[in-house]
Steps between C-alpha positions, in 0.01 A plus 500: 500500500740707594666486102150666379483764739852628297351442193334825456792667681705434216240582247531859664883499480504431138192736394620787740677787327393585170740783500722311395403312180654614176447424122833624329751268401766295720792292472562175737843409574518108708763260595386202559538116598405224239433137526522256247170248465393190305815419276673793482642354840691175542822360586738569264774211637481166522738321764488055526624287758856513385481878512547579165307802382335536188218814336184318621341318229183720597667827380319638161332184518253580747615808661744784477633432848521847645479689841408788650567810366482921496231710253586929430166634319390790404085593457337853310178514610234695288174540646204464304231744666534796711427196796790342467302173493632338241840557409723414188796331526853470337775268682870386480686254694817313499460224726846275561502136657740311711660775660465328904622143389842433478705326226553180535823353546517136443649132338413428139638254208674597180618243221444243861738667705394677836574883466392769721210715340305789580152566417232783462236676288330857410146601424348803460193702340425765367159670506259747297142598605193657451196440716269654700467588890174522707594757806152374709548822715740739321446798720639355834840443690512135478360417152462096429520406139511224244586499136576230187823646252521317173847444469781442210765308664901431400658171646874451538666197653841351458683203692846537653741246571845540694414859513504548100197602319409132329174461371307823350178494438279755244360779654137397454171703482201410631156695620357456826236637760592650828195542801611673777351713781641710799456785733649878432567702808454840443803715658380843387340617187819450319634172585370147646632156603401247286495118612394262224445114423477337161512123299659540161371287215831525343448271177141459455524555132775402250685250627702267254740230501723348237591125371783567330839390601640769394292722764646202759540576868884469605783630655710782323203594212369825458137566360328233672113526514338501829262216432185617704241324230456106566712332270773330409897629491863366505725517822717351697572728796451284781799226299694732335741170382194378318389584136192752546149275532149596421253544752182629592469836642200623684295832471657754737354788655723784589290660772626679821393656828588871586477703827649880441508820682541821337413857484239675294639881382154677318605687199575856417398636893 
């Protein structure tokens, strides 16, 4: 009971104020923390019994084995009526994977002899949008809102081994959807605080693979597509010693979490 007695409480907080809504343009600057999910996570090492390491036999396969990472974005917002209701939006990010987990430092076999080998990998995207925002309450200090960018995204990935740059993949394109919603906390009529949550739909449209062996997945290539469309391609990561073997890849999403806290500066005050 006592939860619903705050209720309207907070329904105050959030309508109180009018004074200080606004309808010119802004710009949204955020850091943030993002979080791999479905298979752009993974493992990307494999160690047996004998504790030889090997790339998992998962990796491009089934997932893109990555790890937490950082997002920088930048957001123009353009509202749409004198309101500030609904609000137009145009968004950038870089967002950068793998940046907490170490490289991994292990035993591996070349040509059958045990050799010391080191082992990690990079991902990162980078994002265009335009959407729309719905500001429930755009005239208060603490201003909840929610909002879906259509997005134009740019994949880059590449494999290193013994701390040389091995395996590059092509940059790849893809389109995507990104929902998100948060909570703006209005400073003064010039600036806010901006806290923000969102699930990227990183490849919902355009993904591809290729058959070819001479698009194979190996160790010191360049140009090597990413795979993300079920299918079938040539590698032979996880046995480098081995001639490169067709197999079945699954459909991969490349979706990720991202928390952020930035600053919201409105335009030409």
């Amino acid at each position: 009971m006592k939860i619903y007695r705050k209720i309207p409480v907070l329904l105050l907080l959030i309508v109180s104020n009018y004074s200080y809504g606004q309808n010119s343009p802004s710009l949204t600057l955020s850091v943030g923390l993002s979080v791999p999910a479905q298979e752009l996570g993974g493992d990307l090492v494999n160690t047996g019994d004998s504790g030889i390491s090997f790339i998992s036999r998962d990796f491009i396969k089934n997932n893109y084995a990555n790890s937490g990472g950082v997002s920088l974005s930048g957001t123009l917002l353009i509202p749409f009526e004198k309101n500030g209701l609904i609000i137009g939006r145009l968004s950038g990010s870089y967002t950068f994977f793998n940046v907490f987990r170490k490289t991994f430092f292990g035993v591996t076999k070349e040509n059958n002899i045990e050799t010391a080998v080191s082992f990690d990998n990079r991902f990162s995207a980078t994002a265009m949008g335009i959407g729309i925002e719905i500001n429930p309450f755009p005239e208060s200090r603490i201003r909840p809102f929610v909002y879906t960018d259509f997005t134009v995204n740019l994949f880059s990935m590449s494999l290193i081994r013994n701390e040389i740059l091995s395996s590059l993949f092509n940059d790849s394109f893809r389109l995507g959807l990104l929902p998100g919603a948060g909570i703006t906390f209005k400073i003064n009529k010039e600036y806010s605080f901006v806290l923000g949550g969102s699930y990227h739909f990183g490849n919902l449209f355009l993904k591809s693979g290729s058959s070819s062996f001479d698009d194979r997945i190996v160790f010191e290539r360049e140009g090597i597509p990413i795979n993300d469309m079920e299918g079938l391609f040539y590698t032979n990561l996880s046995d480098p010693d081995s001639f490169p073997q067709q197999i079945t890849g699954s459909s991969k999403s490349i979706n990720w979490w991202n928390i952020s806290l930035g600053i919201n500066i409105v335009l030409g005050k």
